[in-house]
Amino acid sequence: MDVFDILDRLVAFPSVAGKPNGDIADWIEAYLAGHGAQVTVLPGPEGDRSNLFATIGPVDVPGYILSGHMDVVPAGEPQWSSAPFALRREGERLYGRGTTDMKGFLAAVLAAVPTLTKLRLARPIHFAFSYDEELGCRGVPHLIARLAELCAKPLGVIVGEPSGLRAVRGHKGKAAARVTINGRSGHSSRPDIGLNAIHAMAETLAAVVSEAERLTHGPFDPAFAPPYSSLQAGVIKGGQSVNIIPDSCTLELEARAIPGVDPASLLAPVRAKAEACEADGFRVEWTQLSAYPALSLPQDAPVAALLQELTGETPIAAVSYGTEAGLYQAAGFDAIICGPGDIGRAHKPDEYILTSELIACQRLVEALGARCAA
């Protein structure tokens, strides 16, 4: 199978985040095992989703991890020109959900496996494929927790998120939460005997706006755009009818933090404002939806120098989107981003990747293998 055949198979699995992923994990496991790789499937605590870890070469020698996620965002938008889970080729473009984010990287890595297995690798190349990255990197922490028993400490982790195949040394961290304020319903003509949850949430929303403005004043990191941490309300829901006192209102919000700032800490003032409503008789529920740290790899890190040699491009200091790389770094591993495609094509109808991008990524993985060969 070539890289296009593999991508066709991967896209055909509707591996939407938060759903069972046994089909795609089983197929990848069989493919890798069929080429002699050592494969371990790592079920997550959900019971219906798994991470996958595989090795080509000696497991007891430090090598490199190629990391990617098997899940994709939903594809329910009506603007798709063709079935999102069926690969469609139109000239250089290959359309389908996940082609860029990030089954294209997985396909390129898997297409390189026959070449890698023919090399006598003195240093191993590992594959770490995760689930539920699109829900806030929920799956990969379970994989990272098992790395010590799966391989020697790696020399570096290459996370293949779309970066135009140019290495990236940094990204912001993120934390997201849902807050629900529960009041007391009643007829709108008697606001004195009800508890209006939307009115109560207005104060919490005002805290979001205030904190978001405060963050624009720093601290700053010029590697990012914008160069400061940010906070925003993304979803708000509440009420049933204009003549009913709303007994519930829910707000979902997120914070994105520059390196050195804990993203969860940026949500703390908002949580405090929401919970203050309890003094007036409201009941407040706070649920963390996701959290992952920022990535900040030093410019002189060996894995950055390696990627510069392999790509011929100086690594970029930072990007605005987040990845699993920050979690690898937090666990003590040097991590860097480098993958095919453009993040601007992701999470939208008619997502696509170029055939040339896939081929270039496969060649990059094979070049890494040559560097690891005896």
mmCIF file of C-alpha atoms in Angstrom:
data_model
loop_
_atom_site.group_PDB
_atom_site.id
_atom_site.type_symbol
_atom_site.label_atom_id
_atom_site.label_comp_id
_atom_site.label_asym_id
_atom_site.label_seq_id
_atom_site.Cartn_x
_atom_site.Cartn_y
_atom_site.Cartn_z
ATOM 1 C CA MET A 1 0.000 0.000 0.000
ATOM 2 C CA ASP A 2 1.277 3.478 -0.801
ATOM 3 C CA VAL A 3 0.617 6.619 1.224
ATOM 4 C CA PHE A 4 -2.531 7.420 -0.757
ATOM 5 C CA ASP A 5 -4.020 3.955 -0.224
ATOM 6 C CA ILE A 6 -3.322 4.215 3.489
ATOM 7 C CA LEU A 7 -4.860 7.671 3.757
ATOM 8 C CA ASP A 8 -7.927 6.374 1.932
ATOM 9 C CA ARG A 9 -8.330 3.635 4.548
ATOM 10 C CA LEU A 10 -7.766 5.978 7.489
ATOM 11 C CA VAL A 11 -10.213 8.623 6.297
ATOM 12 C CA ALA A 12 -12.864 5.926 5.837
ATOM 13 C CA PHE A 13 -12.908 5.357 9.611
ATOM 14 C CA PRO A 14 -15.273 7.984 11.116
ATOM 15 C CA SER A 15 -13.117 8.217 14.230
ATOM 16 C CA VAL A 16 -14.808 11.290 15.690
ATOM 17 C CA ALA A 17 -13.437 12.374 19.060
ATOM 18 C CA GLY A 18 -15.397 11.043 21.998
ATOM 19 C CA LYS A 19 -16.540 7.945 20.105
ATOM 20 C CA PRO A 20 -15.227 4.358 20.127
ATOM 21 C CA ASN A 21 -12.078 4.021 18.013
ATOM 22 C CA GLY A 22 -11.587 0.260 17.905
ATOM 23 C CA ASP A 23 -11.921 0.034 14.127
ATOM 24 C CA ILE A 24 -9.113 2.424 13.261
ATOM 25 C CA ALA A 25 -6.858 1.264 16.108
ATOM 26 C CA ASP A 26 -7.307 -2.390 15.079
ATOM 27 C CA TRP A 27 -6.495 -1.614 11.450
ATOM 28 C CA ILE A 28 -3.329 0.291 12.344
ATOM 29 C CA GLU A 29 -2.301 -2.449 14.775
ATOM 30 C CA ALA A 30 -2.710 -5.116 12.083
ATOM 31 C CA TYR A 31 -0.816 -3.047 9.522
ATOM 32 C CA LEU A 32 2.133 -2.421 11.845
ATOM 33 C CA ALA A 33 2.255 -5.974 13.150
ATOM 34 C CA GLY A 34 2.171 -7.219 9.557
ATOM 35 C CA HIS A 35 5.412 -5.340 8.969
ATOM 36 C CA GLY A 36 7.094 -6.741 12.059
ATOM 37 C CA ALA A 37 6.652 -3.804 14.424
ATOM 38 C CA GLN A 38 6.217 -4.388 18.142
ATOM 39 C CA VAL A 39 2.717 -3.083 18.857
ATOM 40 C CA THR A 40 0.923 -2.404 22.129
ATOM 41 C CA VAL A 41 -2.701 -1.297 22.279
ATOM 42 C CA LEU A 42 -3.391 0.735 25.413
ATOM 43 C CA PRO A 43 -7.095 0.897 26.340
ATOM 44 C CA GLY A 44 -8.167 4.124 27.984
ATOM 45 C CA PRO A 45 -10.295 4.357 31.122
ATOM 46 C CA GLU A 46 -13.399 5.056 29.004
ATOM 47 C CA GLY A 47 -13.358 1.395 27.941
ATOM 48 C CA ASP A 48 -14.174 1.964 24.284
ATOM 49 C CA ARG A 49 -11.130 3.989 23.150
ATOM 50 C CA SER A 50 -7.455 3.126 22.955
ATOM 51 C CA ASN A 51 -4.057 4.634 22.384
ATOM 52 C CA LEU A 52 -1.526 2.683 20.350
ATOM 53 C CA PHE A 53 2.247 2.452 20.732
ATOM 54 C CA ALA A 54 4.600 0.662 18.353
ATOM 55 C CA THR A 55 8.337 0.289 17.885
ATOM 56 C CA ILE A 56 10.673 -0.496 15.012
ATOM 57 C CA GLY A 57 14.170 -1.195 16.300
ATOM 58 C CA PRO A 58 15.554 -1.891 19.788
ATOM 59 C CA VAL A 59 13.236 -0.826 22.616
ATOM 60 C CA ASP A 60 16.011 -0.469 25.195
ATOM 61 C CA VAL A 61 17.925 2.244 23.310
ATOM 62 C CA PRO A 62 16.897 5.924 23.205
ATOM 63 C CA GLY A 63 15.225 6.837 19.920
ATOM 64 C CA TYR A 64 12.480 9.069 18.570
ATOM 65 C CA ILE A 65 8.714 9.078 18.951
ATOM 66 C CA LEU A 66 6.459 10.074 16.051
ATOM 67 C CA SER A 67 3.238 11.203 17.680
ATOM 68 C CA GLY A 68 -0.196 11.789 16.203
ATOM 69 C CA HIS A 69 -3.883 11.442 17.030
ATOM 70 C CA MET A 70 -6.352 9.085 15.383
ATOM 71 C CA ASP A 71 -9.469 11.118 16.182
ATOM 72 C CA VAL A 72 -11.032 13.890 14.112
ATOM 73 C CA VAL A 73 -13.616 16.605 14.687
ATOM 74 C CA PRO A 74 -17.200 15.964 13.514
ATOM 75 C CA ALA A 75 -18.051 16.522 9.857
ATOM 76 C CA GLY A 76 -21.695 17.517 9.980
ATOM 77 C CA GLU A 77 -21.372 20.779 8.046
ATOM 78 C CA PRO A 78 -23.676 20.894 4.999
ATOM 79 C CA GLN A 79 -21.031 22.670 2.893
ATOM 80 C CA TRP A 80 -19.035 19.504 2.170
ATOM 81 C CA SER A 81 -18.733 18.931 -1.596
ATOM 82 C CA SER A 82 -18.485 15.164 -1.113
ATOM 83 C CA ALA A 83 -18.790 12.556 1.610
ATOM 84 C CA PRO A 84 -16.350 13.643 4.331
ATOM 85 C CA PHE A 85 -15.334 10.109 5.259
ATOM 86 C CA ALA A 86 -14.536 9.040 1.705
ATOM 87 C CA LEU A 87 -11.249 10.292 0.277
ATOM 88 C CA ARG A 88 -11.755 12.322 -2.918
ATOM 89 C CA ARG A 89 -8.867 13.270 -5.176
ATOM 90 C CA GLU A 90 -8.995 16.367 -7.336
ATOM 91 C CA GLY A 91 -5.641 17.121 -8.914
ATOM 92 C CA GLU A 92 -3.103 17.672 -6.124
ATOM 93 C CA ARG A 93 -5.794 17.897 -3.473
ATOM 94 C CA LEU A 94 -7.042 14.990 -1.390
ATOM 95 C CA TYR A 95 -10.312 15.880 0.354
ATOM 96 C CA GLY A 96 -11.747 14.293 3.479
ATOM 97 C CA ARG A 97 -12.173 14.822 7.202
ATOM 98 C CA GLY A 98 -8.818 14.446 8.899
ATOM 99 C CA THR A 99 -6.680 14.620 5.771
ATOM 100 C CA THR A 100 -4.743 17.529 7.272
ATOM 101 C CA ASP A 101 -5.607 17.141 10.972
ATOM 102 C CA MET A 102 -4.019 14.708 11.168
ATOM 103 C CA LYS A 103 -4.490 11.435 9.323
ATOM 104 C CA GLY A 104 -2.206 12.713 6.576
ATOM 105 C CA PHE A 105 0.693 12.531 9.021
ATOM 106 C CA LEU A 106 -0.363 9.064 10.182
ATOM 107 C CA ALA A 107 -0.556 7.884 6.573
ATOM 108 C CA ALA A 108 2.910 9.243 5.761
ATOM 109 C CA VAL A 109 4.384 7.586 8.848
ATOM 110 C CA LEU A 110 2.732 4.246 8.086
ATOM 111 C CA ALA A 111 3.771 4.414 4.430
ATOM 112 C CA ALA A 112 7.387 4.759 5.580
ATOM 113 C CA VAL A 113 7.216 1.595 7.692
ATOM 114 C CA PRO A 114 8.325 -0.853 4.951
ATOM 115 C CA THR A 115 11.452 1.246 4.402
ATOM 116 C CA LEU A 116 12.123 1.586 8.122
ATOM 117 C CA THR A 117 11.879 -2.157 8.702
ATOM 118 C CA LYS A 118 14.518 -2.797 6.036
ATOM 119 C CA LEU A 119 16.983 -0.541 7.819
ATOM 120 C CA ARG A 120 19.112 -1.827 10.668
ATOM 121 C CA LEU A 121 18.016 0.760 13.191
ATOM 122 C CA ALA A 122 20.595 1.351 15.897
ATOM 123 C CA ARG A 123 18.101 3.756 17.475
ATOM 124 C CA PRO A 124 14.409 2.928 17.433
ATOM 125 C CA ILE A 125 11.564 4.849 15.889
ATOM 126 C CA HIS A 126 8.369 4.656 17.907
ATOM 127 C CA PHE A 127 4.806 5.486 16.900
ATOM 128 C CA ALA A 128 2.492 6.971 19.531
ATOM 129 C CA PHE A 129 -1.064 7.315 18.228
ATOM 130 C CA SER A 130 -3.640 8.766 20.611
ATOM 131 C CA TYR A 131 -7.382 9.273 20.944
ATOM 132 C CA ASP A 132 -9.550 12.270 21.877
ATOM 133 C CA GLU A 133 -6.929 14.917 21.134
ATOM 134 C CA GLU A 134 -9.711 17.062 19.688
ATOM 135 C CA LEU A 135 -11.455 17.106 23.069
ATOM 136 C CA GLY A 136 -8.464 18.725 24.757
ATOM 137 C CA CYS A 137 -5.718 16.087 24.599
ATOM 138 C CA ARG A 138 -7.617 13.688 26.854
ATOM 139 C CA GLY A 139 -6.197 10.404 25.590
ATOM 140 C CA VAL A 140 -2.454 10.941 25.351
ATOM 141 C CA PRO A 141 -1.787 11.421 29.102
ATOM 142 C CA HIS A 142 -2.659 7.742 29.599
ATOM 143 C CA LEU A 143 -0.106 6.815 26.926
ATOM 144 C CA ILE A 144 2.578 9.092 28.340
ATOM 145 C CA ALA A 145 2.096 7.507 31.759
ATOM 146 C CA ARG A 146 3.074 4.132 30.275
ATOM 147 C CA LEU A 147 6.138 5.225 28.273
ATOM 148 C CA ALA A 148 8.670 4.144 30.894
ATOM 149 C CA GLU A 149 7.573 0.525 30.476
ATOM 150 C CA LEU A 150 7.316 0.720 26.682
ATOM 151 C CA CYS A 151 10.672 2.195 25.680
ATOM 152 C CA ALA A 152 13.888 3.831 26.815
ATOM 153 C CA LYS A 153 13.575 7.566 27.387
ATOM 154 C CA PRO A 154 13.335 9.047 23.877
ATOM 155 C CA LEU A 155 15.760 11.565 22.468
ATOM 156 C CA GLY A 156 12.801 13.546 21.189
ATOM 157 C CA VAL A 157 9.117 13.489 20.329
ATOM 158 C CA ILE A 158 7.944 14.762 16.938
ATOM 159 C CA VAL A 159 4.257 15.666 16.994
ATOM 160 C CA GLY A 160 2.991 15.698 13.427
ATOM 161 C CA GLU A 161 0.319 18.394 13.616
ATOM 162 C CA PRO A 162 0.037 20.388 10.372
ATOM 163 C CA SER A 163 2.857 22.914 10.221
ATOM 164 C CA GLY A 164 3.760 22.998 6.536
ATOM 165 C CA LEU A 165 6.432 20.406 7.417
ATOM 166 C CA ARG A 166 8.399 23.085 9.221
ATOM 167 C CA ALA A 167 9.420 22.432 12.805
ATOM 168 C CA VAL A 168 7.762 24.510 15.547
ATOM 169 C CA ARG A 169 9.247 24.902 19.016
ATOM 170 C CA GLY A 170 6.359 26.416 20.942
ATOM 171 C CA HIS A 171 2.621 26.791 21.433
ATOM 172 C CA LYS A 172 0.269 28.159 24.073
ATOM 173 C CA GLY A 173 -1.327 26.092 26.797
ATOM 174 C CA LYS A 174 -5.092 25.810 27.150
ATOM 175 C CA ALA A 175 -7.749 25.213 29.772
ATOM 176 C CA ALA A 176 -11.483 25.027 29.124
ATOM 177 C CA ALA A 177 -14.388 24.780 31.538
ATOM 178 C CA ARG A 178 -18.162 24.728 31.734
ATOM 179 C CA VAL A 179 -20.016 26.616 34.469
ATOM 180 C CA THR A 180 -23.719 26.092 35.105
ATOM 181 C CA ILE A 181 -25.711 28.361 37.399
ATOM 182 C CA ASN A 182 -28.986 26.887 38.654
ATOM 183 C CA GLY A 183 -31.675 29.211 39.997
ATOM 184 C CA ARG A 184 -35.428 28.874 40.485
ATOM 185 C CA SER A 185 -38.069 29.018 37.776
ATOM 186 C CA GLY A 186 -41.382 30.856 37.905
ATOM 187 C CA HIS A 187 -43.672 33.204 36.027
ATOM 188 C CA SER A 188 -41.869 36.278 34.734
ATOM 189 C CA SER A 189 -44.512 38.486 36.387
ATOM 190 C CA ARG A 190 -43.138 37.444 39.795
ATOM 191 C CA PRO A 191 -39.364 37.913 39.627
ATOM 192 C CA ASP A 192 -39.427 38.411 43.387
ATOM 193 C CA ILE A 193 -40.074 34.707 44.020
ATOM 194 C CA GLY A 194 -37.718 33.287 41.365
ATOM 195 C CA LEU A 195 -33.955 33.179 40.904
ATOM 196 C CA ASN A 196 -32.972 34.302 37.401
ATOM 197 C CA ALA A 197 -29.968 32.196 36.375
ATOM 198 C CA ILE A 198 -29.233 34.332 33.302
ATOM 199 C CA HIS A 199 -29.031 37.474 35.405
ATOM 200 C CA ALA A 200 -26.646 35.697 37.760
ATOM 201 C CA MET A 201 -24.532 34.491 34.845
ATOM 202 C CA ALA A 202 -24.276 38.060 33.570
ATOM 203 C CA GLU A 203 -21.914 38.859 36.425
ATOM 204 C CA THR A 204 -19.806 35.816 35.599
ATOM 205 C CA LEU A 205 -19.741 36.801 31.943
ATOM 206 C CA ALA A 206 -18.673 40.303 32.933
ATOM 207 C CA ALA A 207 -15.758 38.748 34.809
ATOM 208 C CA VAL A 208 -14.717 36.920 31.634
ATOM 209 C CA VAL A 209 -14.735 40.173 29.673
ATOM 210 C CA SER A 210 -12.842 42.008 32.395
ATOM 211 C CA GLU A 211 -10.177 39.316 32.751
ATOM 212 C CA ALA A 212 -9.790 39.054 28.971
ATOM 213 C CA GLU A 213 -9.092 42.788 28.771
ATOM 214 C CA ARG A 214 -6.661 42.626 31.693
ATOM 215 C CA LEU A 215 -4.613 39.924 29.962
ATOM 216 C CA THR A 216 -3.979 42.194 26.978
ATOM 217 C CA HIS A 217 -1.696 44.226 29.271
ATOM 218 C CA GLY A 218 0.724 41.330 29.745
ATOM 219 C CA PRO A 219 2.794 39.447 30.546
ATOM 220 C CA PHE A 220 3.994 39.186 26.942
ATOM 221 C CA ASP A 221 5.816 36.669 24.783
ATOM 222 C CA PRO A 222 6.628 38.143 21.345
ATOM 223 C CA ALA A 223 6.854 34.668 19.785
ATOM 224 C CA PHE A 224 3.055 34.452 19.764
ATOM 225 C CA ALA A 225 0.197 36.210 18.020
ATOM 226 C CA PRO A 226 -1.304 37.736 20.059
ATOM 227 C CA PRO A 227 1.742 38.025 22.350
ATOM 228 C CA TYR A 228 -0.300 37.615 25.556
ATOM 229 C CA SER A 229 -2.558 35.037 27.186
ATOM 230 C CA SER A 230 -6.244 35.201 26.310
ATOM 231 C CA LEU A 231 -9.640 34.326 27.724
ATOM 232 C CA GLN A 232 -12.992 34.073 26.017
ATOM 233 C CA ALA A 233 -16.576 32.907 26.467
ATOM 234 C CA GLY A 234 -17.417 30.555 23.619
ATOM 235 C CA VAL A 235 -20.902 29.190 24.310
ATOM 236 C CA ILE A 236 -23.770 30.427 26.491
ATOM 237 C CA LYS A 237 -27.178 28.792 26.855
ATOM 238 C CA GLY A 238 -30.138 29.444 29.133
ATOM 239 C CA GLY A 239 -33.863 29.982 29.424
ATOM 240 C CA GLN A 240 -36.952 28.468 27.857
ATOM 241 C CA SER A 241 -39.282 31.353 27.054
ATOM 242 C CA VAL A 242 -39.353 35.103 27.516
ATOM 243 C CA ASN A 243 -42.146 34.824 30.110
ATOM 244 C CA ILE A 244 -40.440 32.161 32.238
ATOM 245 C CA ILE A 245 -37.791 32.969 34.828
ATOM 246 C CA PRO A 246 -34.774 30.973 33.618
ATOM 247 C CA ASP A 247 -33.755 28.407 36.197
ATOM 248 C CA SER A 248 -30.494 27.421 34.495
ATOM 249 C CA CYS A 249 -27.737 29.044 32.429
ATOM 250 C CA THR A 250 -24.539 27.439 31.157
ATOM 251 C CA LEU A 251 -21.362 29.121 29.963
ATOM 252 C CA GLU A 252 -18.378 27.442 28.302
ATOM 253 C CA LEU A 253 -15.093 29.335 28.296
ATOM 254 C CA GLU A 254 -11.442 28.811 27.507
ATOM 255 C CA ALA A 255 -8.085 30.327 28.370
ATOM 256 C CA ARG A 256 -4.933 30.144 26.248
ATOM 257 C CA ALA A 257 -1.720 30.842 28.097
ATOM 258 C CA ILE A 258 1.776 31.795 27.010
ATOM 259 C CA PRO A 259 4.600 29.605 28.390
ATOM 260 C CA GLY A 260 5.185 30.202 32.071
ATOM 261 C CA VAL A 261 1.500 30.843 32.792
ATOM 262 C CA ASP A 262 -0.775 28.081 34.068
ATOM 263 C CA PRO A 263 -3.844 28.187 31.806
ATOM 264 C CA ALA A 264 -6.117 26.878 34.565
ATOM 265 C CA SER A 265 -5.124 29.802 36.783
ATOM 266 C CA LEU A 266 -6.598 32.213 34.236
ATOM 267 C CA LEU A 267 -10.033 30.695 34.840
ATOM 268 C CA ALA A 268 -9.842 31.045 38.626
ATOM 269 C CA PRO A 269 -11.239 34.610 38.877
ATOM 270 C CA VAL A 270 -14.216 33.610 36.751
ATOM 271 C CA ARG A 271 -14.883 30.560 38.891
ATOM 272 C CA ALA A 272 -14.738 32.685 42.035
ATOM 273 C CA LYS A 273 -17.264 35.147 40.596
ATOM 274 C CA ALA A 274 -19.620 32.328 39.607
ATOM 275 C CA GLU A 275 -19.427 30.597 42.980
ATOM 276 C CA ALA A 276 -20.136 33.880 44.731
ATOM 277 C CA CYS A 277 -23.706 33.527 43.407
ATOM 278 C CA GLU A 278 -24.288 30.722 45.873
ATOM 279 C CA ALA A 279 -24.576 33.318 48.639
ATOM 280 C CA ASP A 280 -27.785 34.485 46.919
ATOM 281 C CA GLY A 281 -29.303 31.010 46.772
ATOM 282 C CA PHE A 282 -28.027 29.819 43.405
ATOM 283 C CA ARG A 283 -26.330 26.461 42.893
ATOM 284 C CA VAL A 284 -23.136 26.517 40.822
ATOM 285 C CA GLU A 285 -21.522 23.615 38.962
ATOM 286 C CA TRP A 286 -17.966 23.979 37.581
ATOM 287 C CA THR A 287 -16.596 21.310 35.225
ATOM 288 C CA GLN A 288 -13.126 21.302 33.718
ATOM 289 C CA LEU A 289 -13.406 20.265 30.075
ATOM 290 C CA SER A 290 -9.737 20.129 29.128
ATOM 291 C CA ALA A 291 -6.300 21.348 30.090
ATOM 292 C CA TYR A 292 -2.845 21.030 28.604
ATOM 293 C CA PRO A 293 0.366 23.006 29.149
ATOM 294 C CA ALA A 294 2.230 25.251 26.753
ATOM 295 C CA LEU A 295 5.229 24.047 24.758
ATOM 296 C CA SER A 296 8.506 25.940 24.919
ATOM 297 C CA LEU A 297 11.425 23.996 23.458
ATOM 298 C CA PRO A 298 14.819 25.731 23.681
ATOM 299 C CA GLN A 299 16.293 26.886 20.396
ATOM 300 C CA ASP A 300 19.408 24.782 20.961
ATOM 301 C CA ALA A 301 17.569 21.534 21.748
ATOM 302 C CA PRO A 302 19.085 18.585 19.830
ATOM 303 C CA VAL A 303 15.740 17.539 18.332
ATOM 304 C CA ALA A 304 15.307 21.083 16.952
ATOM 305 C CA ALA A 305 18.741 20.860 15.310
ATOM 306 C CA LEU A 306 17.838 17.443 13.899
ATOM 307 C CA LEU A 307 14.613 18.732 12.334
ATOM 308 C CA GLN A 308 16.451 21.715 10.893
ATOM 309 C CA GLU A 309 18.874 19.344 9.196
ATOM 310 C CA LEU A 310 16.134 17.047 7.914
ATOM 311 C CA THR A 311 13.831 19.803 6.638
ATOM 312 C CA GLY A 312 16.424 22.389 5.604
ATOM 313 C CA GLU A 313 14.356 25.032 7.436
ATOM 314 C CA THR A 314 15.003 26.885 10.679
ATOM 315 C CA PRO A 315 12.351 25.906 13.247
ATOM 316 C CA ILE A 316 9.602 28.453 13.886
ATOM 317 C CA ALA A 317 9.505 29.823 17.439
ATOM 318 C CA ALA A 318 5.780 29.312 18.029
ATOM 319 C CA VAL A 319 2.264 28.835 16.676
ATOM 320 C CA SER A 320 -1.066 29.862 18.169
ATOM 321 C CA TYR A 321 -2.800 26.470 18.131
ATOM 322 C CA GLY A 322 -2.200 23.804 20.793
ATOM 323 C CA THR A 323 -0.982 20.211 20.545
ATOM 324 C CA GLU A 324 -0.035 17.205 22.641
ATOM 325 C CA ALA A 325 3.602 18.333 22.529
ATOM 326 C CA GLY A 326 3.219 20.400 25.690
ATOM 327 C CA LEU A 327 2.160 17.304 27.617
ATOM 328 C CA TYR A 328 5.213 15.381 26.414
ATOM 329 C CA GLN A 329 7.461 18.239 27.487
ATOM 330 C CA ALA A 330 5.749 18.458 30.877
ATOM 331 C CA ALA A 331 6.518 14.744 31.315
ATOM 332 C CA GLY A 332 10.206 15.407 30.735
ATOM 333 C CA PHE A 333 10.641 14.749 27.018
ATOM 334 C CA ASP A 334 11.935 17.176 24.394
ATOM 335 C CA ALA A 335 9.025 17.681 21.994
ATOM 336 C CA ILE A 336 8.628 19.576 18.746
ATOM 337 C CA ILE A 337 5.871 19.984 16.140
ATOM 338 C CA CYS A 338 6.421 19.048 12.494
ATOM 339 C CA GLY A 339 3.794 17.696 10.136
ATOM 340 C CA PRO A 340 2.317 18.039 6.659
ATOM 341 C CA GLY A 341 -0.533 20.330 5.681
ATOM 342 C CA ASP A 342 -1.823 23.712 6.792
ATOM 343 C CA ILE A 343 -3.736 24.213 10.043
ATOM 344 C CA GLY A 344 -5.904 26.733 8.194
ATOM 345 C CA ARG A 345 -7.561 23.869 6.297
ATOM 346 C CA ALA A 346 -8.524 21.960 9.438
ATOM 347 C CA HIS A 347 -11.920 21.880 11.186
ATOM 348 C CA LYS A 348 -13.830 23.085 8.150
ATOM 349 C CA PRO A 349 -15.740 21.632 5.172
ATOM 350 C CA ASP A 350 -13.653 20.282 2.286
ATOM 351 C CA GLU A 351 -10.574 19.794 4.441
ATOM 352 C CA TYR A 352 -7.730 18.662 2.214
ATOM 353 C CA ILE A 353 -4.048 17.850 1.974
ATOM 354 C CA LEU A 354 -1.766 17.972 -1.062
ATOM 355 C CA THR A 355 -0.248 14.837 -2.553
ATOM 356 C CA SER A 356 3.137 16.549 -2.549
ATOM 357 C CA GLU A 357 2.825 17.225 1.190
ATOM 358 C CA LEU A 358 2.210 13.561 1.928
ATOM 359 C CA ILE A 359 5.166 12.427 -0.162
ATOM 360 C CA ALA A 360 7.447 15.009 1.439
ATOM 361 C CA CYS A 361 6.423 13.869 4.924
ATOM 362 C CA GLN A 362 7.017 10.207 4.072
ATOM 363 C CA ARG A 363 10.487 11.096 2.810
ATOM 364 C CA LEU A 364 11.172 13.024 6.003
ATOM 365 C CA VAL A 365 10.284 9.984 8.132
ATOM 366 C CA GLU A 366 12.462 7.771 5.941
ATOM 367 C CA ALA A 367 15.326 10.269 6.284
ATOM 368 C CA LEU A 368 14.920 10.119 10.049
ATOM 369 C CA GLY A 369 15.137 6.344 9.780
ATOM 370 C CA ALA A 370 18.367 6.622 7.803
ATOM 371 C CA ARG A 371 19.804 8.779 10.590
ATOM 372 C CA CYS A 372 18.865 6.100 13.124
ATOM 373 C CA ALA A 373 20.306 3.220 11.075
ATOM 374 C CA ALA A 374 23.475 1.415 12.090
#
